[in-house]
Amino acid sequence: KNQVEQSPQSLIILEGKNCTLQCNYTVSPFSNLRWYKQDTGRGPVSLTIMTFSENTKSNGRYTATLDADTKQSSLHITASQLSDSASYICVVVINTGGFKTIFGAGTRLFVKA
Amino acid sequence: DAGVIQSPRHEVTEMGQEVTLRCKPISGHNSLFWYRQTMMRGLELLIYFNNNVPIDDSGMPEDRFSAKMPNASFSTLKIQPSEPRDSAVYFCASSLDRKFYEQYFGPGTRLTVT
């Protein structure tokens, strides 16, 4: 079982619609959780970083939520645009004396006109 | 700021050849990370440096892989000898130490080993 599981694997939505991507994790001790956006052929770009005490964080049309008790996070995209088509990667950082990063497999989002 | 710079952007080589990937982190950043990304395995952390010192190399797949950071503005990832299964996109990222988790990625090097 993956330590950081993302769902769905892929998603197709129409331009202007909203969508929510899920990330569930099992690893600990938790330090922080990050969402990255990766356009095709480019490196990942950080969208949000959330620590244990943060429940919600927004970055423009992107809103991330975190429930550290249930070990779940979501990324909500409002009023999607064609440029939102990308892979969205959830990353959990744990602190075991040193920091260790565990990557989810990503959700591939396609926004259609 | 130019961001993280990687070279080459694309590399095609034959099995058995030595491959050297290069990275210039963002000026002032003192943590540097090498990642590998494949369709099958996604993103994997290979090694990370802090103040030019390798801190965690547990992700380096085998002895054919080595990484160096001779100074704060340059790092290399070397594969010798290369194998077809090394084909992947290799990313370098850097961050400020006090914001360990705020990593900035380079554009990546797409390596193809035939």
Short mmCIF file of C-alpha atoms in Angstrom, two decimals:
data_model
loop_
_atom_site.label_atom_id
_atom_site.label_comp_id
_atom_site.label_asym_id
_atom_site.label_seq_id
_atom_site.Cartn_x
_atom_site.Cartn_y
_atom_site.Cartn_z
CA LYS A 1 0.00 0.00 0.00
CA ASN A 2 1.33 3.42 -0.95
CA GLN A 3 2.21 5.64 1.96
CA VAL A 4 0.76 8.65 0.14
CA GLU A 5 -2.24 7.81 -2.00
CA GLN A 6 -3.83 10.23 -4.42
CA SER A 7 -7.18 9.98 -6.12
CA PRO A 8 -8.37 10.00 -8.75
CA GLN A 9 -5.45 8.96 -10.96
CA SER A 10 -6.81 11.16 -13.71
CA LEU A 11 -9.69 13.53 -14.15
CA ILE A 12 -11.31 15.32 -17.08
CA ILE A 13 -13.42 18.41 -16.45
CA LEU A 14 -14.89 21.22 -18.51
CA GLU A 15 -13.41 24.69 -18.36
CA GLY A 16 -15.07 26.76 -15.66
CA LYS A 17 -16.01 23.81 -13.47
CA ASN A 18 -14.66 23.12 -10.00
CA CYS A 19 -12.86 19.95 -8.95
CA THR A 20 -11.34 18.38 -5.85
CA LEU A 21 -8.30 16.14 -5.68
CA GLN A 22 -7.68 13.86 -2.72
CA CYS A 23 -4.55 12.83 -0.84
CA ASN A 24 -4.53 10.29 1.99
CA TYR A 25 -1.38 9.38 3.85
CA THR A 26 -0.31 6.87 6.46
CA VAL A 27 3.20 8.07 7.29
CA SER A 28 4.32 9.74 10.52
CA PRO A 29 5.58 11.71 12.37
CA PHE A 30 4.04 14.42 10.24
CA SER A 31 5.92 17.63 9.54
CA ASN A 32 4.14 19.21 6.61
CA LEU A 33 2.17 18.49 3.46
CA ARG A 34 2.72 20.12 0.10
CA TRP A 35 0.80 20.25 -3.14
CA TYR A 36 2.75 20.73 -6.35
CA LYS A 37 1.57 21.45 -9.87
CA GLN A 38 3.63 19.97 -12.67
CA ASP A 39 3.03 21.05 -16.24
CA THR A 40 4.08 18.63 -18.96
CA GLY A 41 7.80 18.83 -19.57
CA ARG A 42 8.47 21.12 -16.61
CA GLY A 43 9.53 20.81 -13.01
CA PRO A 44 6.98 20.81 -10.16
CA VAL A 45 5.93 24.16 -8.75
CA SER A 46 4.78 24.54 -5.17
CA LEU A 47 1.12 25.52 -4.70
CA THR A 48 0.65 25.24 -0.93
CA ILE A 49 2.52 24.06 2.14
CA MET A 50 0.59 23.14 5.27
CA THR A 51 1.82 22.32 8.73
CA PHE A 52 0.05 20.34 11.40
CA SER A 53 -1.90 23.31 12.78
CA GLU A 54 -3.18 24.58 9.45
CA ASN A 55 -6.57 23.38 8.20
CA THR A 56 -6.94 25.47 5.07
CA LYS A 57 -4.62 27.41 2.82
CA SER A 58 -5.42 29.19 -0.42
CA ASN A 59 -3.35 30.26 -3.39
CA GLY A 60 -5.58 32.05 -5.86
CA ARG A 61 -8.09 29.56 -7.24
CA TYR A 62 -6.36 26.70 -5.39
CA THR A 63 -7.48 25.83 -1.86
CA ALA A 64 -5.88 23.04 0.11
CA THR A 65 -7.35 21.49 3.24
CA LEU A 66 -5.68 19.28 5.80
CA ASP A 67 -7.14 17.02 8.46
CA ALA A 68 -4.12 15.76 10.38
CA ASP A 69 -6.31 13.55 12.56
CA THR A 70 -7.64 11.51 9.66
CA LYS A 71 -4.47 12.07 7.61
CA GLN A 72 -6.35 13.44 4.65
CA SER A 73 -5.79 16.44 2.42
CA SER A 74 -7.64 17.83 -0.54
CA LEU A 75 -6.88 20.36 -3.24
CA HIS A 76 -9.88 22.25 -4.57
CA ILE A 77 -9.63 24.10 -7.86
CA THR A 78 -12.27 26.75 -8.47
CA ALA A 79 -13.43 27.92 -11.91
CA SER A 80 -10.92 25.76 -13.76
CA GLN A 81 -8.96 27.11 -16.70
CA LEU A 82 -7.28 25.34 -19.58
CA SER A 83 -3.93 26.19 -17.99
CA ASP A 84 -4.87 24.10 -14.97
CA SER A 85 -4.26 20.99 -17.08
CA ALA A 86 -1.30 19.38 -15.32
CA SER A 87 -0.30 16.75 -12.81
CA TYR A 88 -0.92 17.58 -9.17
CA ILE A 89 1.41 15.89 -6.73
CA CYS A 90 0.84 15.55 -3.00
CA VAL A 91 3.99 15.34 -0.90
CA VAL A 92 4.18 14.52 2.80
CA VAL A 93 7.27 15.41 4.79
CA ILE A 94 7.96 13.50 7.98
CA ASN A 95 10.53 14.25 10.65
CA THR A 96 12.31 11.17 11.94
CA GLY A 97 15.26 13.08 13.29
CA GLY A 98 15.88 14.17 9.73
CA PHE A 99 13.35 15.20 7.12
CA LYS A 100 12.08 12.60 4.68
CA THR A 101 9.78 13.33 1.75
CA ILE A 102 7.20 10.86 0.48
CA PHE A 103 5.58 11.55 -2.86
CA GLY A 104 2.17 10.60 -4.10
CA ALA A 105 1.82 9.30 -7.64
CA GLY A 106 -0.09 12.39 -8.69
CA THR A 107 -3.46 13.16 -10.27
CA ARG A 108 -3.46 14.02 -13.95
CA LEU A 109 -6.04 16.77 -14.60
CA PHE A 110 -7.31 17.58 -18.08
CA VAL A 111 -9.40 20.71 -18.51
CA LYS A 112 -11.37 20.78 -21.75
CA ALA A 113 -12.83 23.80 -23.52
CA ASP B 1 16.60 35.41 -10.41
CA ALA B 2 17.19 32.78 -13.08
CA GLY B 3 15.90 29.96 -10.92
CA VAL B 4 17.50 26.54 -10.74
CA ILE B 5 19.52 25.84 -13.86
CA GLN B 6 20.10 22.33 -15.17
CA SER B 7 22.15 21.08 -18.08
CA PRO B 8 21.88 19.44 -20.44
CA ARG B 9 18.10 19.56 -20.97
CA HIS B 10 18.21 16.38 -22.99
CA GLU B 11 20.80 13.62 -23.08
CA VAL B 12 20.82 10.51 -25.24
CA THR B 13 23.58 8.02 -24.64
CA GLU B 14 24.40 4.40 -25.21
CA MET B 15 24.38 1.80 -22.49
CA GLY B 16 27.69 1.65 -20.68
CA GLN B 17 28.59 5.29 -21.21
CA GLU B 18 29.17 7.76 -18.41
CA VAL B 19 26.56 10.47 -17.97
CA THR B 20 27.01 13.69 -15.99
CA LEU B 21 24.09 15.93 -15.13
CA ARG B 22 24.69 19.43 -13.84
CA CYS B 23 22.80 21.78 -11.57
CA LYS B 24 23.19 25.37 -10.45
CA PRO B 25 20.92 26.14 -7.47
CA ILE B 26 19.30 29.49 -6.76
CA SER B 27 21.85 31.88 -5.32
CA GLY B 28 21.68 31.92 -1.53
CA HIS B 29 19.96 28.55 -1.21
CA ASN B 30 21.95 26.11 0.88
CA SER B 31 19.99 22.89 0.38
CA LEU B 32 20.09 21.02 -2.91
CA PHE B 33 18.12 17.97 -3.96
CA TRP B 34 18.38 15.51 -6.84
CA TYR B 35 15.20 13.72 -7.93
CA ARG B 36 14.35 11.16 -10.58
CA GLN B 37 10.93 10.90 -12.20
CA THR B 38 9.57 8.00 -14.25
CA MET B 39 6.09 7.01 -15.28
CA MET B 40 6.32 3.82 -13.26
CA ARG B 41 7.75 5.17 -10.02
CA GLY B 42 6.83 8.86 -10.06
CA LEU B 43 9.13 11.30 -8.28
CA GLU B 44 11.89 9.84 -6.12
CA LEU B 45 14.40 11.72 -3.98
CA LEU B 46 17.89 10.45 -4.76
CA ILE B 47 20.10 12.58 -2.53
CA TYR B 48 20.12 15.89 -0.76
CA PHE B 49 22.89 18.23 0.30
CA ASN B 50 22.95 20.87 3.00
CA ASN B 51 25.77 23.42 2.94
CA ASN B 52 27.48 21.28 0.26
CA VAL B 53 27.50 18.19 2.48
CA PRO B 54 25.50 15.08 1.50
CA ILE B 55 22.94 14.53 4.25
CA ASP B 56 20.76 11.70 2.94
CA ASP B 57 21.74 9.52 -0.01
CA SER B 58 19.47 6.63 0.83
CA GLY B 59 17.56 7.16 -2.41
CA MET B 60 20.58 6.62 -4.64
CA PRO B 61 19.69 3.40 -6.45
CA GLU B 62 23.12 1.78 -6.60
CA ASP B 63 26.84 2.38 -6.77
CA ARG B 64 26.65 3.42 -10.39
CA PHE B 65 25.15 6.69 -9.18
CA SER B 66 27.23 9.36 -7.47
CA ALA B 67 26.64 13.01 -6.66
CA LYS B 68 28.93 15.82 -5.68
CA MET B 69 28.57 19.41 -4.60
CA PRO B 70 32.03 21.01 -4.71
CA ASN B 71 30.68 24.47 -3.89
CA ALA B 72 27.46 26.29 -3.09
CA SER B 73 26.67 27.06 -6.71
CA PHE B 74 27.24 23.74 -8.47
CA SER B 75 26.34 20.09 -8.20
CA THR B 76 26.69 17.06 -10.43
CA LEU B 77 24.94 13.72 -10.64
CA LYS B 78 26.97 11.07 -12.41
CA ILE B 79 25.90 7.67 -13.69
CA GLN B 80 28.68 5.27 -14.63
CA PRO B 81 28.05 2.97 -16.41
CA SER B 82 24.59 3.96 -17.59
CA GLU B 83 21.86 1.40 -18.26
CA PRO B 84 18.56 1.63 -20.18
CA ARG B 85 16.60 1.48 -16.89
CA ASP B 86 18.23 4.76 -15.90
CA SER B 87 16.16 6.52 -18.55
CA ALA B 88 14.10 9.14 -16.72
CA VAL B 89 13.79 12.85 -16.09
CA TYR B 90 16.23 14.03 -13.45
CA PHE B 91 15.29 17.14 -11.49
CA CYS B 92 17.43 19.31 -9.30
CA ALA B 93 15.78 21.50 -6.65
CA SER B 94 17.08 23.96 -4.08
CA SER B 95 15.76 25.61 -0.96
CA LEU B 96 16.71 27.88 1.90
CA ASP B 97 17.65 25.80 4.89
CA ARG B 98 15.23 27.50 7.23
CA LYS B 99 12.41 26.79 4.78
CA PHE B 100 13.40 23.23 4.05
CA TYR B 101 10.10 22.41 2.47
CA GLU B 102 9.96 25.38 0.08
CA GLN B 103 11.78 23.73 -2.80
CA TYR B 104 12.25 25.28 -6.22
CA PHE B 105 12.69 22.82 -9.06
CA GLY B 106 14.76 23.16 -12.19
CA PRO B 107 13.41 22.27 -15.63
CA GLY B 108 14.89 18.79 -15.51
CA THR B 109 17.20 16.73 -17.70
CA ARG B 110 15.55 14.07 -19.83
CA LEU B 111 17.96 11.13 -20.03
CA THR B 112 17.55 8.36 -22.58
CA VAL B 113 19.91 5.41 -22.44
CA THR B 114 19.71 3.15 -25.47
#
